[in-house]
């Protein structure tokens, strides 16, 4: 008497991706409810089972659905935003300002729904995600019918969904409680990366992961810089640094691991940490090539991920698993490493192990969830095929097949795609909404990026200080004589400082933009040693507000910000048309003259060698006040015995330009 089941899929080339890598060329899979009831030859299964629904697979490959081990799904809405940029310029200059402005629960839901459509189309049935408002990722994925590990991001600085990490942790716990018994969604926690976490974040996230027995998803050793910083700050590489906080006691999904050594691999293996390898993202952001063949030799579970589409720019897992195989060969000089079967394993069973979901999915085995795909291997680019080697089917899937060959996809026993038609997602509506939003983002960026000033504001930290600066420069023939006069004068000296300054001035096509100055100030102590370094960014207004008699001049509108990033970052972000470099030795006195505070600078220009200048300066916030100071400055010059006829009305950049 045949046993009743829901579905029987016959006439398929079944590849199980179980521990024995079983294959059934005239194979079948029986499904009852959300689970696989049997896998085997169709002749046997047809005798054994009486299905509600019998499906002829037309000779297609029937295999486990793919596992995308690392994603940021809502970023699908930011596809193609800021390509061909360095990580910091891309992240700080484009992604983060846009995220601060646009990311909200609706954004996350829409982006995830769109991403789910793309995942389904490319044969993915499970993913491990990390983003903000992750509850909405879970909602959208559950609606689409996909299986996902949804991890709420936690950062040490404010994020689009939280002003503090305590808020993110609280949101994580809420989400975990809400979703923990859902058949498709595994809620989890995601301290973004060790370098964006505090010790408290790592401790609290670990405690949460252990309390609810859920995964902990993080980025580890993505760039060489991260490792260098970790070595400098903590005297150890990233993995041992993280190990101290007991984080590996949790079920960790560790994205990237591009820059880890063999000892670190051994540590990760010992704790059962899963690695998510993201070859396209690592190449596109120039992070490097993760040593996956070595990780595999160390017995690590390495899955494959696409990362967010912002650094990919798609969610095509077929492309990703092929690249994983090819890169491993190309980078080791050994074509035998990461053979096709291993690549498919990394995208299925081993991928499921890497995200700690292998008790449910990753292989076609009795009792596992019915998460599977059909792949048409009779298309032109798949023709012909050989069967003398049983591994040739894997080679065909890795090196010849494309994601568009995936025709049908099932998750939890439910069809989400039949004959490439999406059954749970209205793609047309989603795409239209995404395009509308893209236009809004375009508008925002065009506006934000139209001036140097708004670009400065967009990366944060700059505060507008509408100020006026009274200044005059006088070329000095005998600086020491002036200093003697200054010290012997009636002036009240408030303090004295000595600096060495390295200034890079950016200028732009439009002179109205003014100049942007990146200054490295070295404070020199009384022994002549550098005691402190300060980096500042100053936007100097284009126009001279007014000239006064005897070449005292007034400039306006300066915007000052600390400069936490490198000169290289600002160069790539602001894209100046020209750069002028000035190195000078500055001795500075702050004095009080007729109840007005002035700076008296004696600047020796070392590069280019232009001699020594006296600069008298005072900053003020009103034009009226500035005019008064300008007149007093003139008298101050007289007191210092400088000859107004020697005055130069120009700034150093202009002095250099006028002399060359
Ligand atoms: Zn990532």
XYZ file of C-alpha atoms and ligand atoms in Angstrom:
661
model
C 0.000 0.000 0.000
C 1.590 3.286 -1.162
C 2.070 5.951 1.450
C 0.313 9.288 0.944
C 2.511 12.363 0.607
C 2.040 15.955 -0.532
C 4.462 16.162 -3.431
C 6.615 13.842 -5.474
C 9.218 15.371 -7.760
C 10.345 12.867 -10.420
C 12.538 12.695 -13.527
C 15.243 14.822 -11.921
C 19.006 14.607 -11.639
C 19.040 14.706 -7.849
C 22.224 15.831 -6.143
C 21.823 15.536 -2.389
C 24.858 17.434 -1.060
C 24.743 15.152 1.999
C 27.895 13.817 3.668
C 28.162 11.009 1.047
C 27.445 13.349 -1.890
C 24.812 10.917 -3.174
C 23.374 11.455 -6.649
C 20.338 9.902 -8.379
C 20.280 10.415 -12.119
C 16.692 9.264 -12.608
C 15.919 10.586 -9.203
C 12.979 11.755 -7.142
C 12.246 13.628 -3.914
C 9.136 13.107 -1.799
C 7.801 15.963 0.321
C 5.388 15.880 3.226
C 4.339 19.208 4.774
C 7.487 21.309 5.083
C 9.917 18.399 5.085
C 11.681 15.940 2.831
C 10.093 12.506 3.259
C 12.341 10.568 0.910
C 15.144 10.902 -1.633
C 16.072 8.192 -4.141
C 15.495 6.650 -7.556
C 12.156 7.573 -9.044
C 11.209 3.950 -9.747
C 11.503 3.140 -6.052
C 9.813 6.299 -4.806
C 6.920 6.064 -7.257
C 6.176 2.585 -5.968
C 6.455 3.658 -2.382
C 4.470 6.916 -2.419
C 1.146 8.207 -3.605
C 1.498 11.965 -4.008
C -1.144 14.669 -3.935
C 0.934 16.457 -6.576
C 3.261 14.717 -9.042
C 5.794 16.933 -10.779
C 7.894 15.962 -13.781
C 11.238 17.799 -13.487
C 12.120 17.223 -17.170
C 15.641 16.037 -16.490
C 16.614 19.165 -14.566
C 19.016 19.140 -11.639
C 17.171 19.002 -8.324
C 19.418 20.217 -5.549
C 19.307 21.976 -2.176
C 18.563 25.686 -2.399
C 21.627 27.904 -2.128
C 22.685 29.562 1.118
C 23.761 33.210 0.898
C 25.894 33.395 4.026
C 26.307 37.166 4.254
C 24.024 39.935 3.021
C 22.693 43.376 3.790
C 19.433 42.914 1.864
C 17.834 46.376 2.238
C 20.909 47.826 0.525
C 19.375 46.584 -2.721
C 17.874 50.055 -2.837
C 21.400 51.505 -2.956
C 22.665 49.357 -5.817
C 25.193 51.245 -7.914
C 25.493 54.150 -5.512
C 29.137 55.233 -5.399
C 31.039 52.607 -7.364
C 34.800 52.461 -7.945
C 35.602 54.189 -4.671
C 37.782 53.267 -1.748
C 35.964 51.734 1.238
C 36.148 54.848 3.434
C 35.096 57.293 0.703
C 32.278 54.973 -0.367
C 31.054 54.337 3.181
C 31.550 57.745 4.809
C 31.022 59.889 1.744
C 28.045 58.162 0.133
C 26.425 55.261 1.942
C 26.298 56.623 5.489
C 24.956 60.119 4.601
C 22.250 58.489 2.454
C 21.463 55.923 5.129
C 21.172 58.655 7.767
C 18.669 60.461 5.558
C 16.622 57.634 4.031
C 16.792 54.435 6.049
C 13.561 53.819 7.958
C 11.314 50.759 8.414
C 9.611 51.269 5.010
C 12.970 51.541 3.248
C 14.139 48.314 4.882
C 10.938 46.459 4.016
C 10.974 47.578 0.382
C 14.679 46.878 -0.087
C 14.341 43.427 1.448
C 11.304 42.519 -0.665
C 13.212 43.511 -3.784
C 16.228 41.549 -2.612
C 14.100 38.483 -1.874
C 12.871 38.516 -5.480
C 16.479 38.562 -6.662
C 17.505 35.821 -4.229
C 14.668 33.566 -5.353
C 15.506 34.170 -9.006
C 19.115 33.119 -8.401
C 18.296 29.957 -6.465
C 18.819 31.133 -2.881
C 16.553 29.664 -0.231
C 18.394 30.805 2.937
C 20.364 33.888 3.835
C 22.151 35.466 6.787
C 21.458 39.194 6.883
C 22.663 42.142 8.923
C 21.143 45.627 8.806
C 19.120 48.265 10.665
C 15.385 47.866 11.472
C 16.041 44.150 11.033
C 12.524 43.361 12.217
C 11.372 44.630 8.814
C 13.886 42.391 7.026
C 12.260 39.502 8.877
C 8.748 40.717 7.941
C 9.559 41.073 4.251
C 11.440 37.766 4.059
C 8.641 35.910 5.840
C 6.120 37.423 3.405
C 8.266 36.327 0.468
C 8.502 32.869 2.048
C 12.305 32.820 2.261
C 14.329 31.437 5.138
C 16.610 33.924 6.824
C 18.829 34.618 9.770
C 17.956 38.220 10.527
C 20.532 40.039 12.604
C 20.018 43.463 14.108
C 23.155 45.598 13.661
C 24.782 47.103 16.736
C 27.313 49.915 16.389
C 29.178 52.019 18.921
C 27.983 55.200 17.206
C 24.458 56.374 16.369
C 22.833 54.480 13.486
C 19.677 55.075 11.416
C 17.605 53.071 13.913
C 19.262 53.904 17.234
C 20.859 56.834 18.999
C 22.946 54.516 21.130
C 24.055 50.902 21.214
C 21.929 50.311 24.288
C 18.893 51.046 22.109
C 20.122 48.621 19.436
C 20.642 45.909 22.030
C 17.146 46.458 23.376
C 15.736 46.335 19.818
C 17.670 43.115 19.213
C 16.136 41.448 22.227
C 12.643 42.601 21.239
C 13.153 41.160 17.776
C 14.532 37.904 19.121
C 11.505 37.424 21.367
C 9.129 38.233 18.522
C 10.644 35.886 15.922
C 12.308 33.071 17.835
C 9.625 30.478 17.124
C 8.973 31.441 13.511
C 9.344 28.562 11.018
C 11.389 30.633 8.540
C 13.071 33.393 10.511
C 15.935 32.935 12.936
C 16.443 36.235 14.754
C 20.005 37.012 15.743
C 22.360 39.672 16.951
C 25.066 41.497 14.958
C 27.760 43.584 16.587
C 28.889 45.094 13.260
C 32.637 44.495 13.698
C 35.170 44.524 16.538
C 36.479 47.949 15.467
C 32.969 49.450 15.462
C 32.093 47.863 18.826
C 32.972 48.611 22.393
C 33.935 45.868 24.816
C 30.512 46.329 26.377
C 28.798 45.749 23.002
C 30.760 42.536 22.415
C 29.969 41.302 25.940
C 26.275 42.197 25.781
C 25.774 40.794 22.266
C 27.458 37.542 23.307
C 25.261 37.326 26.393
C 22.170 37.804 24.225
C 23.270 35.160 21.707
C 23.933 32.649 24.501
C 20.731 33.453 26.403
C 18.521 32.705 23.380
C 20.861 30.217 21.653
C 20.894 32.245 18.450
C 23.682 33.117 15.995
C 25.961 36.135 16.339
C 26.870 37.698 13.008
C 29.859 40.007 12.619
C 32.543 41.212 10.185
C 36.055 39.961 10.976
C 39.378 41.074 9.428
C 37.875 42.461 6.242
C 40.793 44.791 5.477
C 44.524 44.816 6.117
C 44.074 48.212 7.774
C 41.714 46.701 10.358
C 44.365 44.131 11.295
C 47.090 46.787 11.399
C 44.980 48.989 13.683
C 44.164 46.025 15.928
C 47.850 45.123 16.204
C 48.743 48.710 17.043
C 45.959 49.183 19.551
C 45.732 45.763 21.205
C 49.034 44.160 20.258
C 47.287 41.178 18.653
C 45.384 40.329 15.454
C 41.589 40.474 15.256
C 40.694 36.854 16.101
C 42.657 36.611 19.397
C 41.427 40.092 20.289
C 37.818 38.972 19.873
C 38.469 35.610 21.543
C 39.109 37.380 24.869
C 35.479 38.421 25.100
C 34.121 34.859 24.905
C 32.266 35.841 21.764
C 33.161 32.497 20.140
C 31.128 30.676 22.780
C 28.161 31.796 20.659
C 27.232 30.442 17.224
C 29.305 32.963 15.310
C 28.955 33.820 11.616
C 32.119 35.647 10.716
C 32.012 37.566 7.446
C 35.130 38.063 5.323
C 38.164 36.828 7.337
C 40.299 38.083 4.434
C 43.298 38.800 6.616
C 43.645 35.960 9.122
C 46.639 33.715 9.667
C 46.781 29.964 10.272
C 46.680 30.322 14.057
C 43.534 32.366 13.756
C 42.023 29.742 11.441
C 42.805 27.113 14.037
C 41.071 29.201 16.719
C 37.964 29.720 14.575
C 37.835 26.001 13.778
C 38.176 25.046 17.447
C 35.135 27.157 18.358
C 33.084 26.076 15.334
C 32.926 29.614 13.981
C 31.417 29.778 10.481
C 33.106 31.908 7.848
C 31.207 33.790 5.138
C 33.433 34.320 2.106
C 32.411 37.271 -0.096
C 34.686 37.156 -3.134
C 33.074 39.862 -5.286
C 32.770 42.373 -2.466
C 36.357 41.758 -1.368
C 37.579 42.304 -4.924
C 35.400 45.317 -5.627
C 36.469 47.120 -2.450
C 40.013 45.899 -2.977
C 40.061 44.263 0.452
C 42.039 41.270 -0.762
C 41.478 37.560 -1.352
C 40.479 35.441 1.613
C 42.679 32.340 1.987
C 39.765 29.910 1.723
C 41.696 26.868 0.526
C 43.779 27.126 3.665
C 40.646 27.632 5.786
C 39.122 24.504 4.234
C 42.314 22.554 4.983
C 41.964 23.678 8.606
C 38.476 22.172 8.670
C 36.628 25.466 8.828
C 33.077 25.695 7.572
C 33.269 28.289 4.830
C 30.051 29.544 3.287
C 29.677 31.965 0.400
C 27.945 35.337 0.548
C 27.246 38.197 -1.784
C 27.513 40.924 0.872
C 25.215 43.887 0.184
C 24.614 44.844 -3.434
C 26.313 48.172 -2.793
C 29.610 46.340 -2.948
C 28.785 43.615 -5.432
C 26.390 44.821 -7.242
C 23.992 41.878 -7.322
C 22.873 38.887 -5.281
C 23.811 36.274 -7.868
C 25.083 33.269 -5.923
C 26.018 31.310 -9.058
C 28.405 34.097 -9.991
C 29.695 34.146 -6.428
C 30.374 30.432 -6.075
C 32.125 30.311 -9.438
C 34.298 33.258 -8.437
C 35.083 31.557 -5.106
C 36.417 28.513 -6.988
C 38.338 30.511 -9.595
C 39.880 32.989 -7.153
C 41.158 30.217 -4.900
C 42.891 28.620 -7.868
C 44.250 31.863 -9.274
C 45.545 33.134 -5.959
C 47.256 29.896 -4.885
C 48.600 28.891 -8.292
C 46.989 25.499 -7.749
C 44.067 24.554 -10.042
C 43.173 21.570 -7.859
C 42.095 23.632 -4.833
C 38.384 24.318 -4.251
C 37.147 21.839 -6.857
C 33.625 22.296 -8.204
C 32.049 19.901 -5.710
C 33.574 21.872 -2.841
C 32.312 25.154 -4.305
C 28.754 23.772 -4.516
C 29.134 22.400 -1.005
C 30.174 25.847 0.257
C 27.034 27.296 -1.300
C 24.764 24.575 0.169
C 25.558 22.166 2.991
C 28.781 23.717 4.251
C 27.182 27.159 3.856
C 24.316 25.986 6.078
C 26.881 24.795 8.636
C 28.654 28.167 8.431
C 25.440 29.969 9.361
C 24.483 27.289 11.924
C 21.360 26.217 10.054
C 22.514 22.764 8.917
C 20.153 20.939 11.255
C 17.371 22.239 9.003
C 18.730 22.861 5.514
C 21.713 22.583 3.161
C 21.206 19.043 1.857
C 18.449 16.828 0.523
C 18.017 14.332 3.350
C 15.049 12.773 5.043
C 13.709 14.999 7.793
C 15.339 18.180 6.536
C 13.238 21.123 5.415
C 12.070 21.004 1.804
C 14.222 23.900 0.562
C 15.223 23.058 -2.995
C 15.727 24.304 -6.522
C 15.460 22.986 -10.068
C 18.229 23.965 -12.492
C 17.792 23.565 -16.262
C 21.011 21.985 -17.531
C 19.850 21.656 -21.108
C 20.392 25.271 -22.152
C 22.929 26.138 -24.889
C 25.696 27.177 -22.484
C 25.245 23.866 -20.648
C 25.445 21.722 -23.794
C 26.822 19.079 -24.220
C 27.528 17.319 -20.937
C 29.538 14.280 -19.935
C 28.744 11.740 -17.278
C 31.854 9.489 -17.193
C 32.993 11.323 -14.045
C 30.371 11.684 -11.347
C 31.803 15.067 -10.320
C 31.150 16.494 -13.798
C 27.666 17.590 -12.730
C 29.213 19.865 -10.094
C 31.659 21.274 -12.644
C 28.772 21.966 -14.961
C 26.877 23.813 -12.225
C 29.913 25.846 -11.161
C 31.618 26.671 -14.440
C 28.808 26.671 -17.014
C 25.438 27.153 -15.338
C 23.988 30.570 -14.625
C 21.503 31.771 -12.072
C 18.982 32.232 -14.880
C 18.997 28.454 -15.314
C 17.197 28.140 -11.969
C 13.588 27.591 -12.984
C 11.820 26.588 -9.778
C 12.394 27.171 -6.103
C 10.771 25.794 -2.963
C 11.185 26.797 0.674
C 9.622 24.903 3.548
C 7.628 22.768 1.102
C 6.096 25.799 -0.610
C 6.823 26.874 -4.177
C 8.095 30.463 -4.339
C 8.942 30.285 -8.046
C 7.595 28.084 -10.841
C 9.035 28.254 -14.382
C 10.830 31.493 -13.328
C 7.596 33.132 -12.298
C 7.654 34.610 -8.799
C 4.658 33.430 -6.806
C 4.966 35.464 -3.623
C 6.309 38.827 -4.814
C 4.860 41.502 -7.077
C 8.102 42.512 -8.717
C 6.697 45.208 -10.963
C 5.300 47.240 -8.105
C 8.473 46.883 -6.041
C 10.730 47.929 -8.903
C 8.648 51.024 -9.569
C 8.802 52.072 -5.909
C 12.544 51.441 -5.798
C 13.081 53.628 -8.851
C 11.023 56.425 -7.287
C 13.169 56.260 -4.199
C 16.358 56.195 -6.299
C 15.279 59.456 -7.875
C 14.772 60.991 -4.429
C 18.234 59.818 -3.396
C 19.705 61.199 -6.624
C 18.129 64.541 -5.884
C 19.460 64.508 -2.336
C 22.974 63.683 -3.486
C 23.041 66.204 -6.292
C 21.956 68.886 -3.848
C 24.321 67.777 -1.118
C 27.259 67.420 -3.422
C 26.882 70.582 -5.405
C 29.218 72.623 -3.228
C 32.339 71.935 -1.250
C 30.560 73.302 1.794
C 27.615 70.911 1.602
C 30.017 68.030 0.972
C 31.816 69.029 4.130
C 28.552 69.027 6.063
C 27.526 65.658 4.543
C 30.434 63.799 6.129
C 29.636 65.356 9.486
C 31.663 67.158 12.074
C 31.773 70.542 10.356
C 30.015 73.411 11.991
C 29.236 76.561 10.220
C 31.078 79.471 11.720
C 30.225 82.539 9.720
C 33.204 84.475 10.780
C 35.355 87.267 9.528
C 39.064 87.349 9.714
C 41.080 90.514 9.725
C 44.527 89.800 8.431
C 47.603 91.365 6.986
C 50.844 89.842 5.846
C 54.128 91.690 5.736
C 57.329 90.265 4.345
C 60.018 90.444 7.032
C 63.640 91.158 6.269
C 64.756 90.712 9.863
C 62.318 88.515 11.809
C 64.422 88.396 14.978
C 64.423 92.188 15.236
C 60.629 92.161 15.020
C 60.393 89.520 17.740
C 62.629 91.636 19.989
C 60.418 94.686 19.359
C 57.338 92.584 20.116
C 58.743 91.316 23.401
C 59.906 94.765 24.500
C 56.664 96.476 23.527
C 53.796 97.421 25.818
C 51.711 94.567 24.334
C 50.220 92.139 26.782
C 51.329 88.683 25.632
C 48.673 86.095 26.531
C 50.612 83.085 25.312
C 53.264 81.864 22.930
C 53.141 78.697 20.778
C 55.435 77.109 18.278
C 54.113 74.944 15.425
C 55.270 73.237 12.314
C 52.463 73.306 9.778
C 51.875 71.264 6.657
C 49.044 72.726 4.610
C 47.448 71.268 1.529
C 45.103 73.652 -0.231
C 42.458 72.202 -2.540
C 41.139 74.511 -5.212
C 38.233 73.863 -7.536
C 37.084 74.687 -11.036
C 34.594 77.171 -9.719
C 36.504 79.911 -7.856
C 33.333 80.615 -5.873
C 33.999 77.386 -3.980
C 36.927 79.035 -2.235
C 39.789 76.938 -0.877
C 39.699 73.934 1.323
C 42.738 73.632 3.525
C 43.879 70.387 5.156
C 46.296 71.325 7.894
C 48.588 69.149 9.939
C 49.682 71.202 12.950
C 52.669 69.890 14.857
C 52.957 71.492 18.295
C 56.621 71.968 19.108
C 57.597 71.988 22.779
C 60.333 74.087 24.393
C 62.908 71.380 23.620
C 62.034 71.548 19.930
C 60.244 68.163 19.940
C 56.834 67.456 18.443
C 54.501 67.072 21.428
C 51.143 66.815 19.698
C 49.639 66.750 16.203
C 46.281 68.197 15.186
C 44.514 67.819 11.848
C 42.029 70.399 10.724
C 39.973 71.104 7.685
C 39.118 74.721 6.913
C 36.978 76.068 4.128
C 38.091 79.550 3.236
C 35.594 81.799 1.514
C 36.366 82.768 -2.068
C 35.952 86.490 -1.838
C 37.751 89.138 0.090
C 35.078 90.986 1.922
C 36.907 94.302 2.032
C 40.287 95.846 1.640
C 41.363 98.499 4.090
C 44.033 101.113 3.695
C 47.561 99.783 3.974
C 46.493 96.357 2.816
C 44.735 95.125 5.883
C 42.170 92.732 4.504
C 39.087 91.026 5.645
C 38.107 87.526 4.591
C 34.875 85.856 5.423
C 33.057 82.576 5.862
C 35.366 79.980 7.173
C 34.140 76.586 8.124
C 36.327 74.632 10.434
C 36.173 70.979 11.297
C 38.516 68.487 12.860
C 39.908 66.250 10.114
C 39.635 62.662 11.354
C 40.329 61.097 7.945
C 43.446 60.987 5.843
C 44.468 63.576 3.282
C 43.973 60.824 0.695
C 40.352 60.411 1.836
C 39.603 64.129 1.450
C 41.348 64.251 -1.918
C 39.201 61.376 -3.224
C 36.044 62.731 -1.647
C 36.300 66.392 -2.659
C 38.035 65.808 -6.008
C 39.885 69.164 -6.188
C 41.119 70.427 -9.529
C 44.380 71.612 -8.033
C 46.446 71.186 -4.900
C 49.037 73.498 -3.404
C 51.295 72.342 -0.632
C 52.903 74.651 1.916
C 55.196 73.782 4.782
C 55.999 76.451 7.310
C 57.423 77.075 10.733
C 55.058 79.232 12.759
C 55.827 81.114 15.946
C 52.610 82.533 17.317
C 51.899 85.065 20.025
C 48.446 85.792 21.252
C 48.419 89.402 22.394
C 45.978 91.928 23.702
C 46.155 95.364 22.111
C 43.626 98.053 23.001
C 41.391 95.389 24.504
C 41.374 93.392 21.278
C 42.977 89.974 21.024
C 45.253 89.469 18.031
C 47.419 86.650 16.835
C 50.867 87.682 15.714
C 52.396 84.942 13.589
C 55.970 84.860 12.390
C 55.833 82.353 9.539
C 58.964 81.002 7.885
C 57.893 79.350 4.639
C 60.116 76.324 4.130
C 58.394 74.759 1.150
C 58.341 76.646 -1.123
C 61.131 78.819 0.285
C 59.566 82.245 0.251
C 61.166 83.867 3.275
C 59.526 84.930 6.517
C 56.265 86.784 6.960
C 54.627 88.655 9.769
C 50.936 87.909 9.933
C 48.574 89.860 12.141
C 45.174 88.242 12.539
C 42.013 88.524 14.492
C 38.798 86.641 14.109
C 35.374 88.066 14.728
C 31.715 87.259 14.152
C 30.316 90.562 12.956
C 31.292 92.767 10.080
C 31.039 95.883 12.207
C 33.407 94.489 14.772
C 35.736 93.405 11.984
C 35.956 96.895 10.582
C 36.905 98.248 13.972
C 39.560 95.569 14.376
C 40.946 96.262 10.921
C 41.743 99.837 11.938
C 43.344 98.705 15.174
C 45.382 96.126 13.228
C 46.863 98.920 11.186
C 48.065 100.622 14.381
C 49.407 97.346 15.685
C 51.535 97.031 12.572
C 52.933 100.486 13.178
C 53.737 99.581 16.768
C 55.629 96.515 15.564
C 57.605 98.774 13.255
C 56.515 97.022 10.079
C 56.254 98.940 6.898
C 52.763 98.913 5.521
C 54.187 99.383 2.038
C 55.622 95.878 2.339
C 52.238 94.393 3.057
C 50.956 91.611 0.853
C 47.212 91.332 0.653
C 47.325 87.766 -0.489
C 47.045 84.440 1.182
C 50.017 82.099 0.906
C 48.562 80.179 -2.002
C 48.140 83.396 -3.920
C 51.630 84.534 -2.991
C 52.982 81.283 -4.410
C 50.892 81.651 -7.528
C 51.898 85.260 -8.060
C 55.562 84.297 -7.799
C 55.473 81.374 -10.152
Zn 28.954 42.976 5.108
